[in-house]
Each structure stands twice: as C-alpha cells, then as structure tokens.
C-alpha cells in the first residue's frame, strides 16, 4: 500500500478551499432570483471598474512573484462581465496590462495615473467607482477581503457595507468595511470604494487568489454588492 504524505500547511489550505467552495455554492443559488429583481433599471447607471496598478506599476506581490496588477485585472474582468450581463453600463479603467500614465522619468507618475482614472470616470459621468486591489501586511496572519470608503460621504459607506456583506458570505475571515483616505475615493460627485480582495502577504490567501474558482466567488460577491447598492440608489432608499 502506498501512502501519500500531506503536510499540515497543505491540509489547512485544502480545508479553507473546500469550505470556500461550499459557501460559494450556497451564494450562487441566490443569483438568478436577485438578478431578476434588479435587471430592469440598472442600465440607467454607469460605473467605473478600476483594476488597480498596471504596466510598469505591478503593485505588491506574493512570495512566488505573482503580481497584484494581474489579480486586480482578472477579478475586474469577471465583475465587468457579470455586471454587463445584468444590463449595467460598465467602464473599465484598463482592460489590459497598461499604465494610464506612462513612465517619463519625471516624479509623480503614480498620482498622474490615479488622476487619469478619475478623469475617465468624470468624462463618462460615472456615478460611482469600485477600485480593485490586493493588500499586504507585515503580519502574515492577516487575511480576508476588505472594503474602504470615504468617511465624508455616506453613500460611499453604504456601497462599501453592501459589498463587504457579500464578501463575508464567501470568505472564512469576517471583515468590516473601514474608512480610508485614498485619492480615488475622495472625489466630489463620485461615490467611490476600494475593494482589497485579499492579502498577498498571507501564503494561504495568495494561493487562493491564483485559483479561478476563488476569483469568481470574489467577483460574484462584489457584483452582488454593487447591484444591491444600485437597487437601493434607484429606489431612493
């Protein structure tokens, strides 16, 4: 008889993946009912989906060298597809591995990149934007997707809360939305949030973020949160 050795680390990762899979199935069972309730009027709204970083700006990375910019784009494309299938008008700040402000050798490239994303949102009259990122911490135990909002804008907090609720349905570590002082979400006339889909500093979560099924669950949760907010916005509640 041949025995296969499984390390404790591999076992933990497997358990987490299985639990997330079960939670994901439960969530997917609700999608058709919810979409039917929100399809009729979401086409009135325009959203900017912003996969963070890109091009020369790789963002953070995990211990195996996988870059944040690639994860952000992969999740962003999934959210884009799901929202458009529901009739929502979606503007993507980038659809490929590009920087919105090319490196010119001059300082301030990062800020110019952010301002270009904001300019596109205003040009297309986007009412709200969702910027997708990955987090990193010196504490390698930190994990879980978390949403940041503009504390000076109640609608930003509402959007963040609804997305966070849906993310908590598909992840083990329960997180709470939090205020953040980021340029992307401090824009007058645009309701903005930043969604950190997980910690690349946590090896277990970094592996999950390379998994297509896990990315799909995250995208599904983000989409549900956006659609719930859209419904309440259109209903004036």
PDB file of C-alpha atoms in Angstrom:
ATOM      1  CA  UNK A   1       0.000   0.000   0.000  1.00  0.00           C
ATOM      2  CA  UNK A   2       1.359   3.399  -0.961  1.00  0.00           C
ATOM      3  CA  UNK A   3       0.824   6.342   1.367  1.00  0.00           C
ATOM      4  CA  UNK A   4       0.710   9.967   0.246  1.00  0.00           C
ATOM      5  CA  UNK A   5       2.168  12.454   2.706  1.00  0.00           C
ATOM      6  CA  UNK A   6       0.236  15.713   3.093  1.00  0.00           C
ATOM      7  CA  UNK A   7       1.822  18.467   5.144  1.00  0.00           C
ATOM      8  CA  UNK A   8      -0.178  20.380   7.751  1.00  0.00           C
ATOM      9  CA  UNK A   9       0.152  23.500   5.615  1.00  0.00           C
ATOM     10  CA  UNK A  10      -1.289  21.740   2.561  1.00  0.00           C
ATOM     11  CA  UNK A  11      -4.099  20.328   4.697  1.00  0.00           C
ATOM     12  CA  UNK A  12      -5.014  23.774   6.041  1.00  0.00           C
ATOM     13  CA  UNK A  13      -5.081  25.228   2.539  1.00  0.00           C
ATOM     14  CA  UNK A  14      -7.241  22.326   1.347  1.00  0.00           C
ATOM     15  CA  UNK A  15      -9.723  22.765   4.175  1.00  0.00           C
ATOM     16  CA  UNK A  16     -10.010  26.500   3.504  1.00  0.00           C
ATOM     17  CA  UNK A  17     -10.540  25.880  -0.211  1.00  0.00           C
ATOM     18  CA  UNK A  18     -13.245  23.256   0.454  1.00  0.00           C
ATOM     19  CA  UNK A  19     -15.097  25.495   2.887  1.00  0.00           C
ATOM     20  CA  UNK A  20     -14.993  28.390   0.458  1.00  0.00           C
ATOM     21  CA  UNK A  21     -16.297  26.110  -2.270  1.00  0.00           C
ATOM     22  CA  UNK A  22     -19.306  25.092  -0.135  1.00  0.00           C
ATOM     23  CA  UNK A  23     -20.014  28.717   0.810  1.00  0.00           C
ATOM     24  CA  UNK A  24     -19.743  29.691  -2.848  1.00  0.00           C
ATOM     25  CA  UNK A  25     -22.331  27.133  -3.933  1.00  0.00           C
ATOM     26  CA  UNK A  26     -24.823  28.498  -1.388  1.00  0.00           C
ATOM     27  CA  UNK A  27     -24.255  32.033  -2.671  1.00  0.00           C
ATOM     28  CA  UNK A  28     -24.609  31.085  -6.321  1.00  0.00           C
ATOM     29  CA  UNK A  29     -28.035  29.602  -5.597  1.00  0.00           C
ATOM     30  CA  UNK A  30     -29.400  33.085  -4.985  1.00  0.00           C
ATOM     31  CA  UNK A  31     -28.022  34.798  -8.059  1.00  0.00           C
ATOM     32  CA  UNK A  32     -30.919  34.234 -10.506  1.00  0.00           C
ATOM     33  CA  UNK A  33     -33.605  35.467  -8.096  1.00  0.00           C
ATOM     34  CA  UNK A  34     -31.649  38.581  -7.233  1.00  0.00           C
ATOM     35  CA  UNK A  35     -30.720  39.457 -10.811  1.00  0.00           C
ATOM     36  CA  UNK A  36     -34.330  39.230 -11.972  1.00  0.00           C
ATOM     37  CA  UNK A  37     -35.279  41.846  -9.377  1.00  0.00           C
ATOM     38  CA  UNK A  38     -32.604  44.326 -10.445  1.00  0.00           C
ATOM     39  CA  UNK A  39     -32.298  43.902 -14.217  1.00  0.00           C
ATOM     40  CA  UNK A  40     -34.964  46.426 -15.188  1.00  0.00           C
ATOM     41  CA  UNK A  41     -33.324  49.728 -14.199  1.00  0.00           C
ATOM     42  CA  UNK A  42     -29.606  49.181 -13.588  1.00  0.00           C
ATOM     43  CA  UNK A  43     -28.899  50.227 -17.170  1.00  0.00           C
ATOM     44  CA  UNK A  44     -29.573  53.792 -16.046  1.00  0.00           C
ATOM     45  CA  UNK A  45     -26.331  53.787 -14.032  1.00  0.00           C
ATOM     46  CA  UNK A  46     -22.708  53.999 -15.161  1.00  0.00           C
ATOM     47  CA  UNK A  47     -19.939  52.523 -13.018  1.00  0.00           C
ATOM     48  CA  UNK A  48     -16.166  52.761 -13.304  1.00  0.00           C
ATOM     49  CA  UNK A  49     -14.445  49.476 -12.500  1.00  0.00           C
ATOM     50  CA  UNK A  50     -10.815  50.189 -11.740  1.00  0.00           C
ATOM     51  CA  UNK A  51      -8.338  47.286 -11.639  1.00  0.00           C
ATOM     52  CA  UNK A  52      -5.522  48.944  -9.692  1.00  0.00           C
ATOM     53  CA  UNK A  53      -1.946  49.397 -10.972  1.00  0.00           C
ATOM     54  CA  UNK A  54      -0.865  48.021 -14.382  1.00  0.00           C
ATOM     55  CA  UNK A  55       2.016  48.308 -16.810  1.00  0.00           C
ATOM     56  CA  UNK A  56       5.196  49.485 -15.106  1.00  0.00           C
ATOM     57  CA  UNK A  57       3.333  49.507 -11.788  1.00  0.00           C
ATOM     58  CA  UNK A  58       2.971  45.934 -10.616  1.00  0.00           C
ATOM     59  CA  UNK A  59       1.649  46.805  -7.168  1.00  0.00           C
ATOM     60  CA  UNK A  60       2.552  44.377  -4.406  1.00  0.00           C
ATOM     61  CA  UNK A  61       3.432  40.688  -4.954  1.00  0.00           C
ATOM     62  CA  UNK A  62       3.265  37.345  -3.196  1.00  0.00           C
ATOM     63  CA  UNK A  63       6.220  35.177  -2.178  1.00  0.00           C
ATOM     64  CA  UNK A  64       6.164  33.396  -5.547  1.00  0.00           C
ATOM     65  CA  UNK A  65       6.348  36.626  -7.535  1.00  0.00           C
ATOM     66  CA  UNK A  66       2.716  36.814  -8.642  1.00  0.00           C
ATOM     67  CA  UNK A  67       1.865  40.477  -9.141  1.00  0.00           C
ATOM     68  CA  UNK A  68      -1.097  42.352  -7.710  1.00  0.00           C
ATOM     69  CA  UNK A  69      -1.819  44.092 -11.024  1.00  0.00           C
ATOM     70  CA  UNK A  70      -2.628  40.753 -12.689  1.00  0.00           C
ATOM     71  CA  UNK A  71      -5.002  39.625  -9.935  1.00  0.00           C
ATOM     72  CA  UNK A  72      -6.744  43.011  -9.929  1.00  0.00           C
ATOM     73  CA  UNK A  73      -7.333  42.787 -13.680  1.00  0.00           C
ATOM     74  CA  UNK A  74      -8.527  39.177 -13.575  1.00  0.00           C
ATOM     75  CA  UNK A  75     -11.106  39.896 -10.862  1.00  0.00           C
ATOM     76  CA  UNK A  76     -12.096  43.180 -12.529  1.00  0.00           C
ATOM     77  CA  UNK A  77     -12.849  41.451 -15.828  1.00  0.00           C
ATOM     78  CA  UNK A  78     -15.073  38.930 -14.061  1.00  0.00           C
ATOM     79  CA  UNK A  79     -17.019  41.695 -12.305  1.00  0.00           C
ATOM     80  CA  UNK A  80     -17.303  43.580 -15.594  1.00  0.00           C
ATOM     81  CA  UNK A  81     -18.784  40.532 -17.332  1.00  0.00           C
ATOM     82  CA  UNK A  82     -21.245  39.846 -14.519  1.00  0.00           C
ATOM     83  CA  UNK A  83     -22.479  43.435 -14.289  1.00  0.00           C
ATOM     84  CA  UNK A  84     -22.818  43.851 -18.047  1.00  0.00           C
ATOM     85  CA  UNK A  85     -24.816  40.615 -18.215  1.00  0.00           C
ATOM     86  CA  UNK A  86     -27.265  42.350 -15.860  1.00  0.00           C
ATOM     87  CA  UNK A  87     -27.540  45.370 -18.137  1.00  0.00           C
ATOM     88  CA  UNK A  88     -25.337  47.783 -16.219  1.00  0.00           C
ATOM     89  CA  UNK A  89     -23.150  50.247 -18.100  1.00  0.00           C
ATOM     90  CA  UNK A  90     -19.553  49.478 -17.087  1.00  0.00           C
ATOM     91  CA  UNK A  91     -16.434  51.468 -17.870  1.00  0.00           C
ATOM     92  CA  UNK A  92     -13.132  49.702 -17.219  1.00  0.00           C
ATOM     93  CA  UNK A  93     -10.202  51.979 -16.417  1.00  0.00           C
ATOM     94  CA  UNK A  94      -7.969  49.396 -18.089  1.00  0.00           C
ATOM     95  CA  UNK A  95      -8.661  46.144 -19.939  1.00  0.00           C
ATOM     96  CA  UNK A  96      -5.048  45.080 -20.335  1.00  0.00           C
ATOM     97  CA  UNK A  97      -1.653  45.311 -18.676  1.00  0.00           C
ATOM     98  CA  UNK A  98      -1.155  49.017 -19.192  1.00  0.00           C
ATOM     99  CA  UNK A  99      -0.325  52.057 -17.093  1.00  0.00           C
ATOM    100  CA  UNK A 100      -2.604  55.032 -17.545  1.00  0.00           C
ATOM    101  CA  UNK A 101       0.305  57.420 -17.009  1.00  0.00           C
ATOM    102  CA  UNK A 102       3.443  56.169 -18.804  1.00  0.00           C
ATOM    103  CA  UNK A 103       6.771  56.426 -17.017  1.00  0.00           C
ATOM    104  CA  UNK A 104       8.572  59.534 -18.296  1.00  0.00           C
ATOM    105  CA  UNK A 105      11.412  59.731 -15.813  1.00  0.00           C
ATOM    106  CA  UNK A 106       9.631  62.560 -14.028  1.00  0.00           C
ATOM    107  CA  UNK A 107       8.299  62.278 -10.444  1.00  0.00           C
ATOM    108  CA  UNK A 108       4.597  61.979  -9.741  1.00  0.00           C
ATOM    109  CA  UNK A 109       3.773  59.171 -12.219  1.00  0.00           C
ATOM    110  CA  UNK A 110       1.611  57.338  -9.669  1.00  0.00           C
ATOM    111  CA  UNK A 111      -0.519  60.415  -8.952  1.00  0.00           C
ATOM    112  CA  UNK A 112      -0.909  61.161 -12.670  1.00  0.00           C
ATOM    113  CA  UNK A 113      -2.067  57.588 -13.179  1.00  0.00           C
ATOM    114  CA  UNK A 114      -4.748  57.937 -10.498  1.00  0.00           C
ATOM    115  CA  UNK A 115      -5.894  61.297 -11.846  1.00  0.00           C
ATOM    116  CA  UNK A 116      -6.303  59.799 -15.327  1.00  0.00           C
ATOM    117  CA  UNK A 117      -8.577  57.096 -13.912  1.00  0.00           C
ATOM    118  CA  UNK A 118     -10.650  59.762 -12.171  1.00  0.00           C
ATOM    119  CA  UNK A 119     -10.755  61.872 -15.351  1.00  0.00           C
ATOM    120  CA  UNK A 120     -12.209  58.932 -17.284  1.00  0.00           C
ATOM    121  CA  UNK A 121     -14.860  58.415 -14.643  1.00  0.00           C
ATOM    122  CA  UNK A 122     -15.933  62.052 -14.858  1.00  0.00           C
ATOM    123  CA  UNK A 123     -15.818  62.080 -18.659  1.00  0.00           C
ATOM    124  CA  UNK A 124     -18.275  59.165 -18.775  1.00  0.00           C
ATOM    125  CA  UNK A 125     -20.472  60.631 -15.988  1.00  0.00           C
ATOM    126  CA  UNK A 126     -19.932  57.644 -13.692  1.00  0.00           C
ATOM    127  CA  UNK A 127     -21.990  57.953 -10.521  1.00  0.00           C
ATOM    128  CA  UNK A 128     -19.746  55.602  -8.603  1.00  0.00           C
ATOM    129  CA  UNK A 129     -16.485  53.705  -8.916  1.00  0.00           C
ATOM    130  CA  UNK A 130     -15.078  50.498  -7.482  1.00  0.00           C
ATOM    131  CA  UNK A 131     -11.298  50.192  -7.406  1.00  0.00           C
ATOM    132  CA  UNK A 132      -9.952  46.634  -7.054  1.00  0.00           C
ATOM    133  CA  UNK A 133      -6.671  45.935  -5.265  1.00  0.00           C
ATOM    134  CA  UNK A 134      -4.771  43.357  -3.199  1.00  0.00           C
ATOM    135  CA  UNK A 135      -3.460  44.093   0.284  1.00  0.00           C
ATOM    136  CA  UNK A 136      -0.147  43.325   2.025  1.00  0.00           C
ATOM    137  CA  UNK A 137       0.796  43.317   5.695  1.00  0.00           C
ATOM    138  CA  UNK A 138       3.856  42.629   7.819  1.00  0.00           C
ATOM    139  CA  UNK A 139       1.588  40.397   9.861  1.00  0.00           C
ATOM    140  CA  UNK A 140       1.400  37.293   7.669  1.00  0.00           C
ATOM    141  CA  UNK A 141      -1.676  36.111   9.593  1.00  0.00           C
ATOM    142  CA  UNK A 142      -3.782  38.943   8.150  1.00  0.00           C
ATOM    143  CA  UNK A 143      -6.276  37.700   5.568  1.00  0.00           C
ATOM    144  CA  UNK A 144      -9.680  38.421   4.100  1.00  0.00           C
ATOM    145  CA  UNK A 145     -11.166  40.829   1.568  1.00  0.00           C
ATOM    146  CA  UNK A 146     -11.936  44.288   2.953  1.00  0.00           C
ATOM    147  CA  UNK A 147     -13.641  47.399   1.565  1.00  0.00           C
ATOM    148  CA  UNK A 148     -12.585  51.001   2.224  1.00  0.00           C
ATOM    149  CA  UNK A 149     -14.869  54.025   1.885  1.00  0.00           C
ATOM    150  CA  UNK A 150     -14.836  57.818   2.076  1.00  0.00           C
ATOM    151  CA  UNK A 151     -15.884  58.684   5.639  1.00  0.00           C
ATOM    152  CA  UNK A 152     -17.132  62.095   4.481  1.00  0.00           C
ATOM    153  CA  UNK A 153     -19.622  60.556   2.061  1.00  0.00           C
ATOM    154  CA  UNK A 154     -22.498  58.452   3.469  1.00  0.00           C
ATOM    155  CA  UNK A 155     -23.217  56.839   0.088  1.00  0.00           C
ATOM    156  CA  UNK A 156     -19.635  55.594  -0.086  1.00  0.00           C
ATOM    157  CA  UNK A 157     -20.100  53.860   3.262  1.00  0.00           C
ATOM    158  CA  UNK A 158     -23.398  52.349   2.092  1.00  0.00           C
ATOM    159  CA  UNK A 159     -21.774  50.917  -1.032  1.00  0.00           C
ATOM    160  CA  UNK A 160     -18.820  49.595   0.967  1.00  0.00           C
ATOM    161  CA  UNK A 161     -21.090  47.975   3.537  1.00  0.00           C
ATOM    162  CA  UNK A 162     -23.146  46.115   0.934  1.00  0.00           C
ATOM    163  CA  UNK A 163     -20.063  44.819  -0.886  1.00  0.00           C
ATOM    164  CA  UNK A 164     -18.442  43.797   2.414  1.00  0.00           C
ATOM    165  CA  UNK A 165     -21.552  41.878   3.459  1.00  0.00           C
ATOM    166  CA  UNK A 166     -21.427  39.873   0.243  1.00  0.00           C
ATOM    167  CA  UNK A 167     -17.681  39.255   0.515  1.00  0.00           C
ATOM    168  CA  UNK A 168     -18.152  37.934   4.037  1.00  0.00           C
ATOM    169  CA  UNK A 169     -20.543  35.336   2.624  1.00  0.00           C
ATOM    170  CA  UNK A 170     -17.730  33.771   0.574  1.00  0.00           C
ATOM    171  CA  UNK A 171     -14.755  34.034   2.930  1.00  0.00           C
ATOM    172  CA  UNK A 172     -13.805  32.481   6.248  1.00  0.00           C
ATOM    173  CA  UNK A 173     -12.334  35.562   7.936  1.00  0.00           C
ATOM    174  CA  UNK A 174     -15.125  38.053   8.515  1.00  0.00           C
ATOM    175  CA  UNK A 175     -14.056  41.644   7.906  1.00  0.00           C
ATOM    176  CA  UNK A 176     -15.632  45.054   8.490  1.00  0.00           C
ATOM    177  CA  UNK A 177     -15.627  47.902   5.980  1.00  0.00           C
ATOM    178  CA  UNK A 178     -13.389  50.777   7.079  1.00  0.00           C
ATOM    179  CA  UNK A 179     -12.770  54.455   6.256  1.00  0.00           C
ATOM    180  CA  UNK A 180      -9.813  55.204   4.017  1.00  0.00           C
ATOM    181  CA  UNK A 181      -8.072  58.383   2.872  1.00  0.00           C
ATOM    182  CA  UNK A 182      -7.324  57.377  -0.705  1.00  0.00           C
ATOM    183  CA  UNK A 183      -7.354  59.790  -3.632  1.00  0.00           C
ATOM    184  CA  UNK A 184      -9.563  57.516  -5.746  1.00  0.00           C
ATOM    185  CA  UNK A 185     -12.436  57.626  -3.250  1.00  0.00           C
ATOM    186  CA  UNK A 186     -12.175  61.258  -2.181  1.00  0.00           C
ATOM    187  CA  UNK A 187     -13.784  62.704  -5.308  1.00  0.00           C
ATOM    188  CA  UNK A 188     -16.729  65.094  -5.140  1.00  0.00           C
ATOM    189  CA  UNK A 189     -19.726  63.873  -7.098  1.00  0.00           C
ATOM    190  CA  UNK A 190     -18.481  60.274  -7.405  1.00  0.00           C
ATOM    191  CA  UNK A 191     -19.282  57.586  -4.852  1.00  0.00           C
ATOM    192  CA  UNK A 192     -16.110  55.533  -4.577  1.00  0.00           C
ATOM    193  CA  UNK A 193     -14.834  52.487  -2.677  1.00  0.00           C
ATOM    194  CA  UNK A 194     -11.663  50.427  -2.743  1.00  0.00           C
ATOM    195  CA  UNK A 195     -12.004  46.655  -2.535  1.00  0.00           C
ATOM    196  CA  UNK A 196      -8.917  44.833  -1.266  1.00  0.00           C
ATOM    197  CA  UNK A 197      -9.624  41.261  -2.391  1.00  0.00           C
ATOM    198  CA  UNK A 198      -7.077  39.638  -0.068  1.00  0.00           C
ATOM    199  CA  UNK A 199      -3.589  39.704   1.417  1.00  0.00           C
ATOM    200  CA  UNK A 200      -0.696  38.603  -0.795  1.00  0.00           C
ATOM    201  CA  UNK A 201       1.446  38.532   2.348  1.00  0.00           C
ATOM    202  CA  UNK A 202      -0.607  35.570   3.588  1.00  0.00           C
ATOM    203  CA  UNK A 203       0.586  32.424   1.777  1.00  0.00           C
ATOM    204  CA  UNK A 204      -2.768  30.627   2.015  1.00  0.00           C
ATOM    205  CA  UNK A 205      -4.712  33.573   0.643  1.00  0.00           C
ATOM    206  CA  UNK A 206      -2.086  34.237  -2.019  1.00  0.00           C
ATOM    207  CA  UNK A 207      -2.610  30.687  -3.309  1.00  0.00           C
ATOM    208  CA  UNK A 208      -6.379  31.138  -3.260  1.00  0.00           C
ATOM    209  CA  UNK A 209      -6.047  34.342  -5.288  1.00  0.00           C
ATOM    210  CA  UNK A 210      -4.417  32.285  -8.062  1.00  0.00           C
ATOM    211  CA  UNK A 211      -7.457  29.984  -8.100  1.00  0.00           C
ATOM    212  CA  UNK A 212     -10.052  30.749 -10.783  1.00  0.00           C
ATOM    213  CA  UNK A 213     -12.981  29.490  -8.709  1.00  0.00           C
ATOM    214  CA  UNK A 214     -11.997  31.696  -5.759  1.00  0.00           C
ATOM    215  CA  UNK A 215     -11.631  34.720  -8.036  1.00  0.00           C
ATOM    216  CA  UNK A 216     -15.080  34.015  -9.469  1.00  0.00           C
ATOM    217  CA  UNK A 217     -16.603  33.893  -5.992  1.00  0.00           C
ATOM    218  CA  UNK A 218     -14.974  37.216  -5.088  1.00  0.00           C
ATOM    219  CA  UNK A 219     -16.207  38.787  -8.331  1.00  0.00           C
ATOM    220  CA  UNK A 220     -19.695  37.408  -7.755  1.00  0.00           C
ATOM    221  CA  UNK A 221     -19.761  38.898  -4.242  1.00  0.00           C
ATOM    222  CA  UNK A 222     -18.550  42.286  -5.470  1.00  0.00           C
ATOM    223  CA  UNK A 223     -21.167  42.252  -8.250  1.00  0.00           C
ATOM    224  CA  UNK A 224     -23.975  41.389  -5.845  1.00  0.00           C
ATOM    225  CA  UNK A 225     -22.949  44.215  -3.535  1.00  0.00           C
ATOM    226  CA  UNK A 226     -22.887  46.675  -6.420  1.00  0.00           C
ATOM    227  CA  UNK A 227     -26.291  45.527  -7.683  1.00  0.00           C
ATOM    228  CA  UNK A 228     -27.810  45.773  -4.214  1.00  0.00           C
ATOM    229  CA  UNK A 229     -26.472  49.296  -3.871  1.00  0.00           C
ATOM    230  CA  UNK A 230     -27.766  50.179  -7.346  1.00  0.00           C
ATOM    231  CA  UNK A 231     -31.216  48.936  -6.429  1.00  0.00           C
ATOM    232  CA  UNK A 232     -31.338  50.994  -3.221  1.00  0.00           C
ATOM    233  CA  UNK A 233     -29.953  54.023  -5.087  1.00  0.00           C
ATOM    234  CA  UNK A 234     -32.611  53.809  -7.787  1.00  0.00           C
ATOM    235  CA  UNK A 235     -35.344  53.237  -5.223  1.00  0.00           C
ATOM    236  CA  UNK A 236     -34.152  56.287  -3.282  1.00  0.00           C
ATOM    237  CA  UNK A 237     -33.727  54.300  -0.066  1.00  0.00           C
TER     238      UNK A 237
END
